[in-house]
Structure formats: structure tokens, C-alpha cells
Amino acid sequence: MHRHDELLGGMHNALIRGDLVSDGDGWTLVPRRVVEPTGSGRRRDALRTLRAARRSTARYLREHELRRPRVRWDDFQALARPEGG
């Protein structure tokens, strides 16, 4: 997971390890370990982290003969809205 400002600066990262558990309607990540931080928050570190993550993801998908999953952005946006908004 990561967070940053609107200009993609001040990025902070954490690596969350856990288990994906089916809950009937979808999947839930049950965290087992959080490793934080990864990088210093500088743009250079953020770029390095993002590039490494893309390479790792591509390698994993290729090795497991999987297609990149579609992200359900509407669900993420709903989580970000204030309660009742």
C-alpha cells in the first residue's frame, strides 16, 4: 500500500503480507505482517519502488500464466468517500 500528495510527492509505502480469503462475495486480505517503510519518501525512491513492483508483478503473472486482473476502481472510490457521501 502507499499514500502520497496530489502531486505524487511525499510517497510513503508499506508492504503488507497476508492471506487472500474468499468471503463468498469476493476476496479479503487478512494481514499477517506489515513491513514499513520502503523508501524515504523522496520521488526517486518512489519511482524505484513503483518500477520494481511493476517488474515483480509482470514476472509473477508470467510465471503463473495469469492475466493482469482488472481493478474495480468504483469500489476503491466508494471506500474513500466519507460515510454517507
Coordinates of N, CA, C and O in Angstrom, one line a residue:
M1 N 0.8 -1.1 0.0 CA 0.0 0.0 0.0 C 0.9 1.2 0.0 O 2.1 1.1 0.4
H2 N 0.3 2.3 -0.5 CA 1.1 3.6 -0.4 C 0.1 4.8 -0.3 O -1.1 4.6 -0.5
R3 N 0.7 5.9 0.0 CA 0.0 7.1 0.0 C 0.9 8.2 -0.4 O 2.1 8.1 -0.3
H4 N 0.3 9.3 -1.0 CA 1.1 10.4 -1.5 C 0.2 11.6 -1.6 O -1.0 11.5 -1.5
D5 N 0.9 12.8 -1.8 CA 0.1 14.0 -2.0 C -0.4 14.1 -3.5 O -0.2 13.2 -4.3
E6 N -1.2 15.1 -3.8 CA -1.8 15.2 -5.1 C -0.8 15.4 -6.2 O -1.2 15.1 -7.4
L7 N 0.4 15.7 -5.9 CA 1.4 15.8 -7.0 C 2.4 14.6 -7.0 O 3.4 14.6 -7.6
L8 N 2.0 13.6 -6.3 CA 2.7 12.3 -6.2 C 4.0 12.5 -5.4 O 4.9 11.7 -5.6
G9 N 4.1 13.5 -4.6 CA 5.3 13.7 -3.8 C 5.0 13.2 -2.4 O 3.8 12.9 -2.0
G10 N 6.0 13.1 -1.6 CA 5.9 12.6 -0.2 C 5.3 11.2 -0.1 O 4.4 10.9 0.8
M11 N 5.7 10.3 -1.0 CA 5.1 9.0 -1.0 C 5.7 8.2 0.2 O 6.8 8.2 0.5
H12 N 4.8 7.5 0.8 CA 5.1 6.6 1.9 C 4.5 5.2 1.5 O 3.4 5.1 1.0
N13 N 5.3 4.2 1.7 CA 5.0 2.8 1.3 C 5.0 1.9 2.5 O 5.8 2.1 3.4
A14 N 4.2 0.8 2.4 CA 4.3 -0.3 3.3 C 4.0 -1.6 2.6 O 3.2 -1.6 1.7
L15 N 4.7 -2.6 2.9 CA 4.5 -3.9 2.3 C 3.6 -4.7 3.3 O 4.0 -4.9 4.4
I16 N 2.5 -5.2 2.8 CA 1.6 -5.9 3.6 C 1.6 -7.4 3.1 O 1.2 -7.6 2.0
R17 N 1.9 -8.3 4.0 CA 1.9 -9.7 3.6 C 0.7 -10.4 4.4 O 0.5 -10.0 5.6
G18 N 0.1 -11.3 3.7 CA -1.0 -12.0 4.4 C -1.6 -13.0 3.5 O -1.0 -13.5 2.5
D19 N -2.9 -13.3 3.8 CA -3.6 -14.4 3.1 C -4.8 -13.8 2.4 O -5.5 -13.0 3.0
L20 N -5.1 -14.2 1.2 CA -6.3 -13.8 0.5 C -7.3 -14.9 0.8 O -7.1 -16.1 0.6
V21 N -8.5 -14.5 1.4 CA -9.5 -15.4 1.9 C -10.8 -15.0 1.1 O -11.2 -13.9 1.1
S22 N -11.4 -16.1 0.6 CA -12.7 -15.9 -0.1 C -13.8 -15.7 0.9 O -13.9 -16.5 1.9
D23 N -14.6 -14.6 0.8 CA -15.7 -14.4 1.7 C -17.1 -14.6 1.1 O -18.1 -14.2 1.6
G24 N -17.1 -15.3 -0.1 CA -18.3 -15.5 -0.7 C -18.7 -14.5 -1.8 O -19.1 -14.8 -2.9
D25 N -18.5 -13.2 -1.5 CA -18.7 -12.1 -2.4 C -17.5 -11.7 -3.2 O -17.5 -11.0 -4.2
G26 N -16.3 -12.1 -2.7 CA -15.1 -11.7 -3.3 C -13.9 -12.2 -2.4 O -14.0 -13.2 -1.8
W27 N -12.9 -11.4 -2.3 CA -11.7 -11.8 -1.6 C -11.3 -10.7 -0.6 O -11.5 -9.5 -0.8
T28 N -10.8 -11.1 0.6 CA -10.4 -10.2 1.6 C -8.9 -10.5 2.0 O -8.6 -11.7 2.1
L29 N -8.1 -9.5 2.1 CA -6.7 -9.7 2.5 C -6.7 -9.7 4.0 O -7.1 -8.7 4.7
V30 N -6.2 -10.8 4.6 CA -6.0 -10.9 6.1 C -4.5 -10.7 6.3 O -3.7 -11.6 6.1
P31 N -4.1 -9.5 6.8 CA -2.7 -9.2 7.0 C -2.1 -10.1 8.1 O -2.7 -10.4 9.1
R32 N -0.9 -10.5 7.8 CA -0.1 -11.3 8.8 C 1.1 -10.5 9.2 O 1.6 -10.6 10.3
R33 N 1.6 -9.6 8.3 CA 2.9 -8.9 8.6 C 2.9 -7.6 7.8 O 2.5 -7.6 6.6
V34 N 3.3 -6.5 8.4 CA 3.4 -5.2 7.8 C 4.9 -4.8 7.9 O 5.4 -4.8 9.0
V35 N 5.5 -4.5 6.7 CA 6.9 -4.1 6.7 C 6.9 -2.6 6.2 O 6.4 -2.3 5.1
E36 N 7.4 -1.7 7.1 CA 7.3 -0.3 6.7 C 8.5 0.4 7.3 O 9.0 0.0 8.3
P37 N 9.0 1.4 6.7 CA 8.6 1.9 5.4 C 9.5 1.3 4.3 O 10.5 0.7 4.7
T38 N 9.1 1.5 3.1 CA 10.0 1.1 2.0 C 10.3 2.4 1.2 O 9.5 2.9 0.6
G39 N 11.5 2.9 1.4 CA 11.9 4.1 0.8 C 11.8 5.3 1.8 O 11.4 5.1 2.9
S40 N 12.3 6.4 1.3 CA 12.4 7.6 2.2 C 11.4 8.6 2.0 O 11.3 9.6 2.8
G41 N 10.5 8.4 1.0 CA 9.5 9.4 0.7 C 10.0 10.4 -0.4 O 9.2 11.2 -0.9
R42 N 11.2 10.2 -0.8 CA 11.7 11.0 -2.0 C 11.2 10.5 -3.3 O 10.9 9.3 -3.4
R43 N 11.0 11.4 -4.3 CA 10.5 11.0 -5.6 C 11.3 9.8 -6.2 O 10.8 8.9 -6.8
R44 N 12.6 9.9 -6.1 CA 13.5 8.9 -6.7 C 13.2 7.5 -6.1 O 13.1 6.5 -6.8
D45 N 13.0 7.5 -4.8 CA 12.7 6.2 -4.1 C 11.4 5.7 -4.5 O 11.2 4.5 -4.7
A46 N 10.4 6.6 -4.7 CA 9.0 6.2 -5.1 C 9.1 5.6 -6.5 O 8.4 4.6 -6.7
L47 N 9.8 6.3 -7.4 CA 9.9 5.8 -8.7 C 10.6 4.4 -8.8 O 10.1 3.5 -9.5
R48 N 11.6 4.2 -8.0 CA 12.3 2.9 -7.9 C 11.4 1.9 -7.4 O 11.3 0.7 -7.9
T49 N 10.6 2.2 -6.4 CA 9.7 1.2 -5.8 C 8.6 0.8 -6.8 O 8.3 -0.3 -6.9
L50 N 8.0 1.8 -7.5 CA 7.0 1.5 -8.5 C 7.5 0.7 -9.6 O 6.8 -0.3 -10.0
R51 N 8.7 1.0 -10.1 CA 9.3 0.2 -11.2 C 9.5 -1.2 -10.8 O 9.3 -2.2 -11.5
A52 N 10.1 -1.4 -9.6 CA 10.4 -2.7 -9.1 C 9.1 -3.5 -8.9 O 9.0 -4.7 -9.2
A53 N 8.0 -2.8 -8.4 CA 6.7 -3.5 -8.2 C 6.1 -4.0 -9.5 O 5.6 -5.1 -9.7
R54 N 6.2 -3.1 -10.6 CA 5.7 -3.5 -11.9 C 6.5 -4.7 -12.4 O 5.9 -5.6 -13.0
R55 N 7.8 -4.7 -12.3 CA 8.6 -5.8 -12.8 C 8.2 -7.1 -12.0 O 8.0 -8.2 -12.7
S56 N 8.1 -7.0 -10.7 CA 7.8 -8.2 -9.9 C 6.4 -8.7 -10.3 O 6.2 -9.9 -10.4
T57 N 5.4 -7.8 -10.5 CA 4.1 -8.2 -10.8 C 4.1 -8.9 -12.2 O 3.5 -10.0 -12.3
A58 N 4.7 -8.3 -13.2 CA 4.8 -8.9 -14.5 C 5.4 -10.3 -14.5 O 4.9 -11.2 -15.1
R59 N 6.5 -10.4 -13.7 CA 7.2 -11.7 -13.6 C 6.2 -12.7 -13.0 O 6.1 -13.9 -13.5
Y60 N 5.6 -12.4 -11.9 CA 4.7 -13.3 -11.2 C 3.5 -13.7 -12.1 O 3.2 -14.9 -12.2
L61 N 2.9 -12.8 -12.8 CA 1.8 -13.1 -13.7 C 2.3 -14.0 -14.9 O 1.6 -15.0 -15.2
R62 N 3.5 -13.7 -15.4 CA 4.0 -14.5 -16.5 C 4.3 -16.0 -16.0 O 3.9 -16.9 -16.6
E63 N 5.0 -16.1 -14.8 CA 5.3 -17.4 -14.3 C 4.1 -18.2 -14.0 O 4.2 -19.5 -14.0
H64 N 3.0 -17.6 -13.6 CA 1.8 -18.3 -13.2 C 0.8 -18.3 -14.3 O -0.4 -18.8 -14.1
E65 N 1.2 -17.9 -15.5 CA 0.3 -17.8 -16.7 C -1.0 -17.2 -16.4 O -2.1 -17.7 -16.7
L66 N -1.0 -16.0 -15.7 CA -2.2 -15.3 -15.4 C -2.2 -14.0 -16.1 O -1.2 -13.4 -16.5
R67 N -3.4 -13.5 -16.3 CA -3.6 -12.2 -16.9 C -3.7 -11.1 -15.8 O -4.1 -11.5 -14.7
R68 N -3.3 -9.9 -16.1 CA -3.4 -8.9 -15.1 C -4.9 -8.6 -14.8 O -5.7 -8.5 -15.6
P69 N -5.2 -8.7 -13.5 CA -6.6 -8.5 -13.1 C -7.1 -7.1 -13.3 O -6.3 -6.1 -13.3
R70 N -8.4 -7.0 -13.6 CA -9.0 -5.6 -13.7 C -9.2 -5.1 -12.3 O -9.6 -5.8 -11.4
V71 N -8.9 -3.8 -12.1 CA -9.1 -3.1 -10.8 C -10.5 -2.5 -10.8 O -10.9 -1.9 -11.8
R72 N -11.3 -2.8 -9.8 CA -12.6 -2.3 -9.6 C -12.5 -0.9 -8.9 O -12.7 -0.8 -7.7
W73 N -12.2 0.1 -9.7 CA -11.9 1.4 -9.1 C -13.1 2.0 -8.4 O -13.0 2.7 -7.5
D74 N -14.3 1.7 -8.9 CA -15.5 2.2 -8.3 C -15.6 1.8 -6.8 O -16.0 2.5 -5.9
D75 N -15.2 0.5 -6.5 CA -15.2 0.1 -5.2 C -14.2 0.8 -4.3 O -14.4 1.1 -3.2
F76 N -13.0 1.1 -4.9 CA -12.0 1.8 -4.1 C -12.5 3.3 -3.9 O -12.3 3.8 -2.8
Q77 N -13.1 3.9 -4.9 CA -13.6 5.2 -4.7 C -14.7 5.3 -3.6 O -14.8 6.2 -2.8
A78 N -15.5 4.2 -3.6 CA -16.6 4.2 -2.6 C -16.0 4.1 -1.2 O -16.5 4.7 -0.2
L79 N -14.9 3.4 -1.0 CA -14.2 3.3 0.3 C -13.6 4.6 0.7 O -13.6 4.9 1.9
A80 N -13.2 5.4 -0.2 CA -12.6 6.7 0.1 C -13.6 7.8 0.4 O -13.2 8.8 1.0
R81 N -14.9 7.6 0.0 CA -15.9 8.6 0.3 C -16.2 8.7 1.8 O -16.2 7.6 2.5
P82 N -16.5 9.9 2.3 CA -16.9 10.0 3.7 C -18.2 9.2 3.9 O -19.0 9.0 3.0
E83 N -18.4 8.8 5.2 CA -19.6 8.0 5.5 C -20.9 8.7 5.0 O -21.0 9.9 5.3
G84 N -21.7 8.0 4.3 CA -22.9 8.7 3.8 C -22.8 9.6 2.6 O -23.8 10.2 2.1
G85 N -21.6 9.7 2.0 CA -21.4 10.6 0.9 C -21.4 10.1 -0.4 O -21.5 9.4 -1.2

